[in-house]
Coordinates of C-alpha atoms and ligand atoms in Angstrom, one line a residue:
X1 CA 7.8 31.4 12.8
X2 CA 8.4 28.0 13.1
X3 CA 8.7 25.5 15.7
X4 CA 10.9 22.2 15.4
X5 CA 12.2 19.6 18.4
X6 CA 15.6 19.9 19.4
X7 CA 17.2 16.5 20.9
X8 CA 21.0 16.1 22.7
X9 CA 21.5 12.6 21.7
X10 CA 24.8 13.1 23.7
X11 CA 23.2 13.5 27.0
X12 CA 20.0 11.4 27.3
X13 CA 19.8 8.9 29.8
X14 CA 17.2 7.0 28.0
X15 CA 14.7 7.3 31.2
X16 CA 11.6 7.9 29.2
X17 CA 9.7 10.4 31.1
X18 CA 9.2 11.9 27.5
X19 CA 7.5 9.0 26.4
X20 CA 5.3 8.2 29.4
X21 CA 4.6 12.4 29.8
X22 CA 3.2 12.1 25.9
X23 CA 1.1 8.9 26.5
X24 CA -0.6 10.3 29.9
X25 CA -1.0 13.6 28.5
X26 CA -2.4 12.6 25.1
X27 CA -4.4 9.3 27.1
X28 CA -3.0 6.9 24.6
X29 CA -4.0 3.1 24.6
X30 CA -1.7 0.0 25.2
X31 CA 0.5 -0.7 22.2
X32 CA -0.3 3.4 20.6
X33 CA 3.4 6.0 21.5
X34 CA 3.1 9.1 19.7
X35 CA 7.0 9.5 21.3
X36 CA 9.1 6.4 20.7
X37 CA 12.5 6.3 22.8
X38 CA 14.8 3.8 20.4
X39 CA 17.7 2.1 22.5
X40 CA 20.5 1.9 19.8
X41 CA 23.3 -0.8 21.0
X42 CA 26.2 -2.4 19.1
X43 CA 29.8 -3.3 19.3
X44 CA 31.1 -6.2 21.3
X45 CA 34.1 -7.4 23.2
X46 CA 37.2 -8.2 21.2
X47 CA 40.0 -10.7 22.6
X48 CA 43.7 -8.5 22.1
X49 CA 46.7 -11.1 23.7
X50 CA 45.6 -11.4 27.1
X51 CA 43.3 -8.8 27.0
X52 CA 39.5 -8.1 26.1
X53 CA 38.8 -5.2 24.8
X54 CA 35.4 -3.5 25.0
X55 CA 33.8 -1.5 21.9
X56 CA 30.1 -2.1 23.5
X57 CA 28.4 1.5 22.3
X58 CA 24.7 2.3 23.1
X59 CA 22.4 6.0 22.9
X60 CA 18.7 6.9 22.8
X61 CA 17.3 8.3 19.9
X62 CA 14.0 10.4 21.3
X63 CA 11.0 10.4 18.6
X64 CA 7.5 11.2 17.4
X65 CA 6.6 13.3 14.7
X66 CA 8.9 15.3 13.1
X67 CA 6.1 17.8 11.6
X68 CA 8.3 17.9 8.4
X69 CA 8.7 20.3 5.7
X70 CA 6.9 18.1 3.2
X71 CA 4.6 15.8 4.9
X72 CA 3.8 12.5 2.9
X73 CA 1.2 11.9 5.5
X74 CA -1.4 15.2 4.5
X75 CA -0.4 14.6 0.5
X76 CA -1.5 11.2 0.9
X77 CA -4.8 11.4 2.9
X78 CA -8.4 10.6 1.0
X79 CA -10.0 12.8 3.4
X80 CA -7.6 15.7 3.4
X81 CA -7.6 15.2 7.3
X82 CA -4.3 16.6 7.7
X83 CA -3.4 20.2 8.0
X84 CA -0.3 23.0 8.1
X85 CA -0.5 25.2 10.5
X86 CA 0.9 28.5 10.0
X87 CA 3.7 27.4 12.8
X88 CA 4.5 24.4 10.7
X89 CA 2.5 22.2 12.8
X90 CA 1.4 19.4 11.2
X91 CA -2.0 18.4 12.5
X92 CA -4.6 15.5 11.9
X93 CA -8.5 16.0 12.4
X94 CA -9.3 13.0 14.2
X95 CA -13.5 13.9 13.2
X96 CA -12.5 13.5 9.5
X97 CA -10.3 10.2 9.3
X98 CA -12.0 7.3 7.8
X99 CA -8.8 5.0 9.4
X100 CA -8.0 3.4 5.9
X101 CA -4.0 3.5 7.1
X102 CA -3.0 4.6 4.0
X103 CA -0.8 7.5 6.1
X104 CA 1.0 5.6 8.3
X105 CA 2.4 3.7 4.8
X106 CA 3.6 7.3 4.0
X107 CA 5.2 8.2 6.9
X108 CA 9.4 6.9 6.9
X109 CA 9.1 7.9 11.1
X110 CA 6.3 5.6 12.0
X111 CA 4.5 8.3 13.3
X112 CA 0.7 8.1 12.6
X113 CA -0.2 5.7 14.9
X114 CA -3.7 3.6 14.5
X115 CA -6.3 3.8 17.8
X116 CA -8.1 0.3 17.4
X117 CA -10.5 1.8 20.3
X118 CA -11.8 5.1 18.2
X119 CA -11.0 4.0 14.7
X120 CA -8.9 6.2 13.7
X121 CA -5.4 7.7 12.9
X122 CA -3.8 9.3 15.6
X123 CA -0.5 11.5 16.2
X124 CA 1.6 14.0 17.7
X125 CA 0.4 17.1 17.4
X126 CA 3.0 19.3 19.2
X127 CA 1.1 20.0 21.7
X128 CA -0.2 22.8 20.5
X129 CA -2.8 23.9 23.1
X130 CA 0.3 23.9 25.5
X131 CA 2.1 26.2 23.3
X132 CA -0.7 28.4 22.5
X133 CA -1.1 28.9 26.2
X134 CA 2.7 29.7 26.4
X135 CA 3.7 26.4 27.8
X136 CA 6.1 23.5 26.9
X137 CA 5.1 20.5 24.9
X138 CA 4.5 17.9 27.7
X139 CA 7.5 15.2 26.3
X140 CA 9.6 18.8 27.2
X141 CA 8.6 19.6 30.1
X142 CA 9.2 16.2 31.4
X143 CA 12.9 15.4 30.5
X144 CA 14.4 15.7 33.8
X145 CA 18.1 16.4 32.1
X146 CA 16.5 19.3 29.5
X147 CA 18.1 17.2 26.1
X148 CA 15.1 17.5 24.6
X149 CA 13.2 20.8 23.6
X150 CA 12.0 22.9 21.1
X151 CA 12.6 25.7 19.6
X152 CA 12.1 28.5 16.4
X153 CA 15.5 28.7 15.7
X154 CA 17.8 26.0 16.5
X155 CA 21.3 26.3 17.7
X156 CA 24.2 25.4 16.1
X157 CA 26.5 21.9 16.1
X158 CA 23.4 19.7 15.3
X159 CA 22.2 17.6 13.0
X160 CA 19.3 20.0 11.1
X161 CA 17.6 16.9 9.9
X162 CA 15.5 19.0 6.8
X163 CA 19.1 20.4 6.1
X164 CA 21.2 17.1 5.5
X165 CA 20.5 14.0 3.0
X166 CA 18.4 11.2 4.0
X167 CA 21.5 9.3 4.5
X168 CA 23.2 10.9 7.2
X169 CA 20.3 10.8 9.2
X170 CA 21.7 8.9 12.6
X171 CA 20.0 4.6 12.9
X172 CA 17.3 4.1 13.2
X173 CA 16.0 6.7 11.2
X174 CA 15.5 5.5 7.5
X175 CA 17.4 6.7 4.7
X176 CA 15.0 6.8 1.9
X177 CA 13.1 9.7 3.7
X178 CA 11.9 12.4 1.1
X179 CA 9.8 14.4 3.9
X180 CA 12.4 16.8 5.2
X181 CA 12.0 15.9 8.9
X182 CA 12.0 18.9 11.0
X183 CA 14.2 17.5 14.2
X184 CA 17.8 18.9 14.8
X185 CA 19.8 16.5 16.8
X186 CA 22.7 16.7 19.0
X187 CA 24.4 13.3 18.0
X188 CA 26.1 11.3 20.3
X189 CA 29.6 10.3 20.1
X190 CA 28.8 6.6 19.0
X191 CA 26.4 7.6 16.9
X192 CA 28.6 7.0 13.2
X193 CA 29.3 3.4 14.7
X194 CA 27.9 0.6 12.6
X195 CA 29.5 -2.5 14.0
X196 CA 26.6 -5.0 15.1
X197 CA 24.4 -2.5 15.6
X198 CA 20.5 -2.9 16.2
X199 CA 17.7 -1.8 18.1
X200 CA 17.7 -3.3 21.7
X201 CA 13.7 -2.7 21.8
X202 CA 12.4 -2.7 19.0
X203 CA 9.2 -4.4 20.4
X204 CA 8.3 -1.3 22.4
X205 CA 8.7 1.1 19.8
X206 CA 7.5 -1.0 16.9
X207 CA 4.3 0.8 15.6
X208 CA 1.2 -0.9 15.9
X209 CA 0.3 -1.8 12.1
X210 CA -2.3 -4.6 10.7
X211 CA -1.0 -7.7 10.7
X212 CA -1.5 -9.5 7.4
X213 CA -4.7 -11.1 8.2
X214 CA -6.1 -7.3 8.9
X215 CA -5.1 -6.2 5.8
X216 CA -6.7 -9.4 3.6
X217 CA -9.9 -7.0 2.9
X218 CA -7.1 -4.8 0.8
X219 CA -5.4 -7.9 -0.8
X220 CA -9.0 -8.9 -1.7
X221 CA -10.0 -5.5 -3.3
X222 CA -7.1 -5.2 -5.4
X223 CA -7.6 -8.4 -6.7
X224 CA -11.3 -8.5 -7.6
X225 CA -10.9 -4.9 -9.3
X226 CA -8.4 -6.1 -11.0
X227 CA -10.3 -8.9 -12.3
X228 CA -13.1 -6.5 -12.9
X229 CA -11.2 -4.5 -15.4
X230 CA -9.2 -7.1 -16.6
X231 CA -12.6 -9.1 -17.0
X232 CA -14.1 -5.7 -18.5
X233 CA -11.7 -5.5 -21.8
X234 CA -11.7 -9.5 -22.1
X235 CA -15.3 -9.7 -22.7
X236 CA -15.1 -6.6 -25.2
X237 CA -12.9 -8.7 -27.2
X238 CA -14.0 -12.5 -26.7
X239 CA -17.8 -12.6 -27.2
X240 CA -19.6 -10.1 -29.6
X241 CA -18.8 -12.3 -32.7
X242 CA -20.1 -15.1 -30.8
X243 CA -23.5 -13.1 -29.3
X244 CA -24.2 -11.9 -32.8
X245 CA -24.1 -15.6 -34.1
X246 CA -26.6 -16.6 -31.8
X247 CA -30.0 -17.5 -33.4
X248 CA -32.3 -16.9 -30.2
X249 CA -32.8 -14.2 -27.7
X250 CA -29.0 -14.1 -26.0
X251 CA -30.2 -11.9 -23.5
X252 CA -28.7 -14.8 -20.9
X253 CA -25.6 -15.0 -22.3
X254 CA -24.7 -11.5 -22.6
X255 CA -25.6 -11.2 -18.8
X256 CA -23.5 -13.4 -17.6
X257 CA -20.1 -12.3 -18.0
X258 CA -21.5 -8.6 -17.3
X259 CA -22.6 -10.6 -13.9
X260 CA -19.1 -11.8 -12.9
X261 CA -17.6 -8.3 -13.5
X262 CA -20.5 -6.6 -11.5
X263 CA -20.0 -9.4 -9.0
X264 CA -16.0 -8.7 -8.9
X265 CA -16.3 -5.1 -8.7
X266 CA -18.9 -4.8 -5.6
X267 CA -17.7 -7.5 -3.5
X268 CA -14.2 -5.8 -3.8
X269 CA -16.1 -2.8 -3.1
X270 CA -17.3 -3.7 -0.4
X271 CA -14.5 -5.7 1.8
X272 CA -12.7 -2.3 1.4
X273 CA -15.3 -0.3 3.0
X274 CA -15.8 -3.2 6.0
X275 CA -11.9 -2.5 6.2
X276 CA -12.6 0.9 7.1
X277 CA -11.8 2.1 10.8
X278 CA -14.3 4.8 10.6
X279 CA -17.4 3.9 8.2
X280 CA -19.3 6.8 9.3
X281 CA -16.8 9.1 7.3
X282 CA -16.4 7.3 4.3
X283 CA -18.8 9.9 2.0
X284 CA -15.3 12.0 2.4
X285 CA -13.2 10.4 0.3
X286 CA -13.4 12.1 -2.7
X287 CA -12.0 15.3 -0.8
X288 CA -8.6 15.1 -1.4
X289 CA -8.7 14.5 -5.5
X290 CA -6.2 17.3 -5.9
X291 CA -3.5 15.1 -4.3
X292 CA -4.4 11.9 -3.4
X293 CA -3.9 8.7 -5.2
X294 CA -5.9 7.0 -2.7
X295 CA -8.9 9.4 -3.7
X296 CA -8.5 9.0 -7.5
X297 CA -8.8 5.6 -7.0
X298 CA -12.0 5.4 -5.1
X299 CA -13.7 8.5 -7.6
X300 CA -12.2 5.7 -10.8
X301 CA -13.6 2.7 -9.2
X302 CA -16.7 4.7 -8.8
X303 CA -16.7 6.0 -12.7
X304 CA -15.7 2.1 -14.0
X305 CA -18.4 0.9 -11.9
X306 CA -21.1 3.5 -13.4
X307 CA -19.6 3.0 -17.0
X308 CA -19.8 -1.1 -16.3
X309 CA -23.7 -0.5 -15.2
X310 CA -24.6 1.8 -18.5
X311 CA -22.8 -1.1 -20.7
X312 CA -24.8 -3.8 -19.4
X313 CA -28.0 -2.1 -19.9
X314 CA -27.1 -1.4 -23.1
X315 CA -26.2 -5.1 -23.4
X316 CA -29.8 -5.8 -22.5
X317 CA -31.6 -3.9 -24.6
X318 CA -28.6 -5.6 -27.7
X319 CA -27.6 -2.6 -28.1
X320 CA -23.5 -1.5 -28.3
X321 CA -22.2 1.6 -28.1
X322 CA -18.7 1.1 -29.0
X323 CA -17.9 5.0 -27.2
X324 CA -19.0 3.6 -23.9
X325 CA -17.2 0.7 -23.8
X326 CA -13.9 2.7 -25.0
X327 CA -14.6 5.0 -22.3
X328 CA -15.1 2.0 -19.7
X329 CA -12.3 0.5 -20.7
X330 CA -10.3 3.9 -20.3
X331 CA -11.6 4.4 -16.9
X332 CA -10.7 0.9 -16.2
X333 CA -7.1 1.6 -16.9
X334 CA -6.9 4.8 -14.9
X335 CA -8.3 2.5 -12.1
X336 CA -5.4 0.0 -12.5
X337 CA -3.2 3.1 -12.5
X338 CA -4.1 5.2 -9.7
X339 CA -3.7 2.2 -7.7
X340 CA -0.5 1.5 -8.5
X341 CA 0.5 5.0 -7.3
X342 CA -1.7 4.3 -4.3
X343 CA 1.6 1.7 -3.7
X344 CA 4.3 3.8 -4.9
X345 CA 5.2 5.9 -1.9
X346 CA 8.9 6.8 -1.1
X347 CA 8.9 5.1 2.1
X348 CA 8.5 1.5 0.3
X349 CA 11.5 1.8 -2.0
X350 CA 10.9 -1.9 -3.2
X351 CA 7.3 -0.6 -4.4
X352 CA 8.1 2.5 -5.7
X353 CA 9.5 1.6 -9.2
X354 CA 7.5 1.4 -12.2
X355 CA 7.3 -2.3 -11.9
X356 CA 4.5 -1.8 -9.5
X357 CA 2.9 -0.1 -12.4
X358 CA 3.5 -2.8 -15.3
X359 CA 2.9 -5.9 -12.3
X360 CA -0.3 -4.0 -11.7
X361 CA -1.2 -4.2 -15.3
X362 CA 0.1 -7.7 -16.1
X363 CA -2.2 -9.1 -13.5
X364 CA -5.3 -7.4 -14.4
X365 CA -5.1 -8.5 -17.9
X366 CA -4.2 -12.0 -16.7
X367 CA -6.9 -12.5 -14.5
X368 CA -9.2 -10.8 -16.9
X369 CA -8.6 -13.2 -19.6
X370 CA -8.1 -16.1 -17.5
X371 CA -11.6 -15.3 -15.4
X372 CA -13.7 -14.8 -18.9
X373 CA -12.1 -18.0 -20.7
X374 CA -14.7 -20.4 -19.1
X375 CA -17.2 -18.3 -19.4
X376 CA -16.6 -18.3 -23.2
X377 CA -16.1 -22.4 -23.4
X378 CA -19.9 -22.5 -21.6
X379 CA -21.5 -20.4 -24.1
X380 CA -19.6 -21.8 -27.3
X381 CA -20.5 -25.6 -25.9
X382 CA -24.1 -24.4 -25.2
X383 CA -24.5 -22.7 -28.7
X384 CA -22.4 -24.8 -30.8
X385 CA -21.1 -21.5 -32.4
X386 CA -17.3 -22.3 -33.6
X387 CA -15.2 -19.5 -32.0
X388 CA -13.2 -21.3 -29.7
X389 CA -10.8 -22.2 -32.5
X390 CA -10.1 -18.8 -33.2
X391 CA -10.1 -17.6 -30.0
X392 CA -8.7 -20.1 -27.5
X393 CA -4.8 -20.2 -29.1
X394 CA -4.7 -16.2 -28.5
X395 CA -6.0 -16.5 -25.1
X396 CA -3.5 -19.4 -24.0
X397 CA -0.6 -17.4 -25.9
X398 CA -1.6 -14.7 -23.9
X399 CA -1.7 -15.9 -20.5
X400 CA 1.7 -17.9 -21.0
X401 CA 3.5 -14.0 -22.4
X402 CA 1.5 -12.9 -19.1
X403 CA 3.0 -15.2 -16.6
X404 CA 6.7 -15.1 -18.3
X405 CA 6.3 -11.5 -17.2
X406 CA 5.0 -11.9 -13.9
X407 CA 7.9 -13.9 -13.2
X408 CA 10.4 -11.7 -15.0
X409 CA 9.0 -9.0 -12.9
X410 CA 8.8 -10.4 -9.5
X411 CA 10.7 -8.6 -7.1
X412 CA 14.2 -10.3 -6.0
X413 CA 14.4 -9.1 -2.4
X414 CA 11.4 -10.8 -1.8
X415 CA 12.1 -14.7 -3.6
X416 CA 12.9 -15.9 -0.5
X417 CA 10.3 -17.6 1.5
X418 CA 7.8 -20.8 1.0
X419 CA 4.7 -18.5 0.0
X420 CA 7.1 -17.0 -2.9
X421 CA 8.3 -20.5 -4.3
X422 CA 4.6 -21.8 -3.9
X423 CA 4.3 -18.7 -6.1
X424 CA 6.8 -19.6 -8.6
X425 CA 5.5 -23.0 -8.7
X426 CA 1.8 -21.7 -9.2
X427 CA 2.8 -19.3 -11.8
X428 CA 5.1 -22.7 -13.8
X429 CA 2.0 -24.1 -13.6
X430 CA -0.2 -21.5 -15.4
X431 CA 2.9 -21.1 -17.9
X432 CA 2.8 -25.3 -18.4
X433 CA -1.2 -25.1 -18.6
X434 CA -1.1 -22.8 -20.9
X435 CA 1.4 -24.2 -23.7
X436 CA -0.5 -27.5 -23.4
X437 CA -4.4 -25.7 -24.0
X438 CA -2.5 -23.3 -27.1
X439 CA -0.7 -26.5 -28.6
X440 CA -3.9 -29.3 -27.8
X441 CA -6.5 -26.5 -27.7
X442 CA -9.3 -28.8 -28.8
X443 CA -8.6 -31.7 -26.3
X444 CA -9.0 -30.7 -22.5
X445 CA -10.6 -27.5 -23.4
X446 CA -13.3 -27.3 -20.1
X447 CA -10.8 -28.3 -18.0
X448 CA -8.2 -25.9 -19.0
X449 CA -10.9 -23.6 -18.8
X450 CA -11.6 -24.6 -14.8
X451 CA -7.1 -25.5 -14.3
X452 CA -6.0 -22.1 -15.5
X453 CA -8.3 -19.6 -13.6
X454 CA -8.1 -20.7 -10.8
X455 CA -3.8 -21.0 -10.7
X456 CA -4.1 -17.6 -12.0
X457 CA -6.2 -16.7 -8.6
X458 CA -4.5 -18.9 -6.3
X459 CA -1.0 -17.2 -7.6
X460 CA -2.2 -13.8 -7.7
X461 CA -4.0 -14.1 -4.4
X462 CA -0.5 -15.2 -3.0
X463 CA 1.1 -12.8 -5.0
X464 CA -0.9 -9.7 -3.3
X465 CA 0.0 -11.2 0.1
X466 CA 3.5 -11.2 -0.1
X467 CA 3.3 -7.6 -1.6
X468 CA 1.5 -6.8 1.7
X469 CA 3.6 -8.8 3.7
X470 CA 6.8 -7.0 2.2
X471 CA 5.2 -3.0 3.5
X472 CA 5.4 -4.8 7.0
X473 CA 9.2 -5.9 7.2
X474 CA 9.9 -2.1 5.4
X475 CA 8.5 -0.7 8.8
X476 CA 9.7 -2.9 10.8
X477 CA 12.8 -3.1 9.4
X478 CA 13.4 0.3 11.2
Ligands
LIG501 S1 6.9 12.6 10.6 FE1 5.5 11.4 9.3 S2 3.5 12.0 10.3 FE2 4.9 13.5 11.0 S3 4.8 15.2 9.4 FE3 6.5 13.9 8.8 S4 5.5 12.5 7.3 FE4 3.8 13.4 8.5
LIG502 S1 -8.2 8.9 6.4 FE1 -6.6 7.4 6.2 S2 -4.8 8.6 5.4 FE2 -6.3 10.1 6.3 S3 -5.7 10.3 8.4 FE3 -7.2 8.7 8.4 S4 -6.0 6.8 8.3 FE4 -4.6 8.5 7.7

C-alpha cells in the first residue's frame, strides 16, 4: 500500500502550523522548509459606474515532497542516495550524499533542500518513523483545521495530481513536471483564476539554491573539460606533421600542448571536487552508472583523463599509437555528451533540447582549436617548420563556422540582459578576428594567436554563466 498527502485547498487558513511542526520536528536550519506554505493572491478592484468592484482572490497551497511515482531526484543521484520504499516513500540517505545539488535541479517542487551546516541534501521523508509507530506525519498532526492528511487511498473530488497532466496542476506548481507527484488536492474555488496572479511570499518559500558565485566551481569545470577535449582532438590534428619535421629531440614540444590539456583537465577536476558539500563521500560516485548522467560523467572524465596520461607517455617515448588516441578522442566525446545530459532534465525546459547537446559540442571544439592555435604559432616560429600556411586558414575558417553557430544557437529567452549582449559582442569579435587572421593569415599571426583565445574564453566563460544563471530564474520562477 501506498501512502500519498491529501490537502483541502478550500479550507486552509494559511496558519502554518504545518510548516513550523515539520521544521521543529525535523530541526531544520534558517532559510531550509522541507513544507513550504505558498500564499497565492491576484485579482484587483475594478471601477463599474459609481461602484468598485472587488475580484481580490487569495488560497494556500500546502507543500513538501510529493514522494512521486517517478522521482527525478533518485534517477538523477551519483551516489544512488535515494531510495523507494515499499510504501512509496521516497527517502534520501543523508550518510551517502556527496551534496553536489545535482537533485534539487531535478526536482520541478523544490523539494530537496541543501543544509549548508551538514553538507548535504536534505528532505521530507514522510515521517516515516511516525508512521511506522502508527502515528501521523507531524505537518498532520499539527493542522488545527484537519485540511491536510494522508492517506492509502484518497477520496474522491480532488485533484489526483499523478492522475492529471502537468498542466492542470493548480499555480504555483509547474507545468512541465514529468514526476507524477503523489498529492491529491482539494482545490479552492479561485484556484482556475489567472488575473494578476503571483505569489505574495515567495521569499519564504523560495528554496535555498547557490547563488551564482557558489556555483562558479561548475561553470569552471565545464569549461576547462571542455577545453581539454576540445584541446585533445586539436592537437591530434595540428602538430604531428610539424613534430616529425623537427630535426632535434622534440621531446619539449610534444609536452607542451599534452601539458595544457593535463593542466585543463585537473584543475577542472579539481574545482568540482572543492564544490562538493560532502568530500568525504566523493569515492561514491560511480554508484549510480546504471542511471545517472551525473555518474557517467565523472567515470568519462576519469577514462579521458587515464587515456590523456597513456597518450602523453607514449608521446614521450615518440611513439603514436593511432588506437589510443581514437579511443581518447571517443571517450572525450562521450564526456562532452554525458554532460550535456547532465543539463537536460525536464524541470529546465529551456535546457532540455538538443541544443544543449550541439552548444556543448560547438564550444568544445572552439575552445579546443582556439586554446592549441598559439601553441602551434610558438612551435612553428621556434622551428621555422612551414605549417602555419596550411594550417592557420582552416583553423580561422573554423572558429568563424564555430561562432556563427554559437550565435545561431543561443537561446532567445535568455538575449536579454548586459552579460548576454557583452556576449554577442564577444562572440562578433571572435567572428571579425577570425575573417581577418583566414584572409591576412601571414600578417598579425601571434597576435591573433593571443586576440582569439582569449574572446573565445572570455565569451564562453560568460556564456556558462548565463546558462547557470538561467536554472536559477527556472526555480524561482515558481
Ligand atoms: S517531489 Fe521532488 S524530491 Fe520529492 S520525490 Fe518528487 S522529484 Fe523527488
Ligand atoms: S549526492 Fe547530489 S544528487 Fe545525490 S542526494 Fe546528494 S546532493 Fe542530491
Amino acid at each position: 500500500m501506498t501512502s500519498a498527502f491529501t490537502f483541502n485547498a478550500s479550507a486552509c487558513s494559511g496558519c502554518k502550523a504545518c510548516q513550523a511542526a515539520c521544521k521543529d520536528k525535523n530541526n531544520l536550519p534558517t532559510g531550509v522548509l522541507w513544507r513550504r506554505v505558498y500564499e497565492v493572491t491576484g485579482g484587483s478592484w475594478q471601477r463599474n459606474g459609481a461602484a468598485w468592484n472587488n475580484t481580490v482572490f487569495a488560497y494556500n497551497l500546502s507543500m513538501s515532497c510529493n514522494h512521486c511515482l517517478h522521482p527525478k531526484c533518485a534517477g538523477v543521484c551519483p551516489v544512488d542516495a535515494y531510495s523507494i520504499r515499499p510504501d512509496g516513500i521516497v527517502v534520501l540517505d543523508t550518510t551517502k550524499c556527496i551534496g553536489c545539488g545535482y537533485c534539487a535541479w531535478a526536482c520541478p517542487y523544490g523539494a530537496p533542500q541543501y543544509n549548508p551546516e551538514t553538507g548535504h541534501m536534505t528532505k521530507c521523508d514522510l515521517c516515516f518513523d511516525n508512521l511506522e509507530q502508527g502515528l501521523p506525519p507531524a505537518c498532520v498532526a499539527a493542522c488545527p483545521l484537519r485540511v491536510l492528511d494522508y492517506a492509502e487511498a484518497v477520496s474522491d473530488g480532488g485533484l489526483q495530481l499523478w492522475d492529471i497532466p502537468a498542466e492542470k496542476h493548480p499555480y504555483p506548481l509547474p507545468i512541465y513536471s514529468h514526476t507524477q507527484p503523489r498529492l491529491a488536492i482539494r482545490p479552492h474555488a479561485t484556484m482556475s483564476r489567472t488575473e494578476n496572479r503571483s505569489l505574495a511570499n515567495l521569499e519564504e518559500v523560495r528554496p535555498r539554491l547557490p547563488s551564482s558565485w557558489e556555483e562558479a566551481p561548475l561553470v569552471l569545470y565545464t569549461l576547462l573539460t571542455q577545453m581539454a577535449v576540445g584541446g585533445f582532438w586539436a592537437m591530434t590534428w595540428m602538430f604531428p606533421m610539424l613534430w616529425s619535421l623537427v630535426q632535434f629531440d622534440a621531446t619539449v614540444l610534444r609536452l607542451l600542448p599534452a601539458l595544457l590539456i593535463g593542466c585543463s583537465l585537473s584543475a577542472g577536476m579539481l574545482v568540482s571536487f572543492a564544490h562538493l558539500g560532502t568530500k568525504k563521500n566523493a569515492w561514491r560516485v560511480l554508484c549510480h552508472l546504471r542511471k545517472s548522467w551525473l555518474s557517467r560523467e565523472i567515470l568519462f572524465t576519469l577514462l579521458f583523463g587515464l587515456g590523456c596520461l597513456v597518450t602523453t607517455m607514449q608521446m614521450f617515448q615518440h611513439y603514436t599509437n593511432l588506437g589510443w588516441i581514437t579511443l581518447t578522442s571517443l571517450l572525450g566525446f562521450c564526456l562532452i555528451y554525458s554532460m550535456a545530459r547532465v543539463y537536460r532534465l525536464p524541470a529546465a525546459p529551456g535546457w532540455n533540447t538538443w541544443h544543449t547537446n550541439v552548444e556543448f559540442l560547438v564550444t568544445t571544439l572552439l575552445l579546443g582549436l582556439s586554446s592549441m592555435m598559439p601553441l602551434l604559432v610558438y612551435e612553428a616560429n621556434l622551428t621555422g617548420i612551414q605549417v602555419l600556411p596550411s594550417r592557420l586558414p582552416i583553423i580561422h575558417i573554423s572558429i568563424l563556422i564555430l561562432s556563427l553557430l554559437e550565435l545561431a544557437l543561443m537561446n532567445k529567452r535568455t538575449l536579454r540582459g548586459l552579460l548576454q549582449k557583452a556576449r554577442i559582442g564577444l562572440i562578433v569579435g571572435a567572428v571579425l578576428l577570425a575573417a581577418f587572421g583566414f584572409m591576412g593569415f601571414s600578417i598579425g599571426v601571434a597576435w591573433f594567436g593571443v586576440l582569439i583565445p582569449l574572446v573565445v574564453l572570455v565569451e564562453e566563460g560568460l556564456g556558462r554563466w548565463l546558462f547557470y544563471q538561467s536554472r536559477l530564474g527556472v526555480v524561482h520562477a515558481r
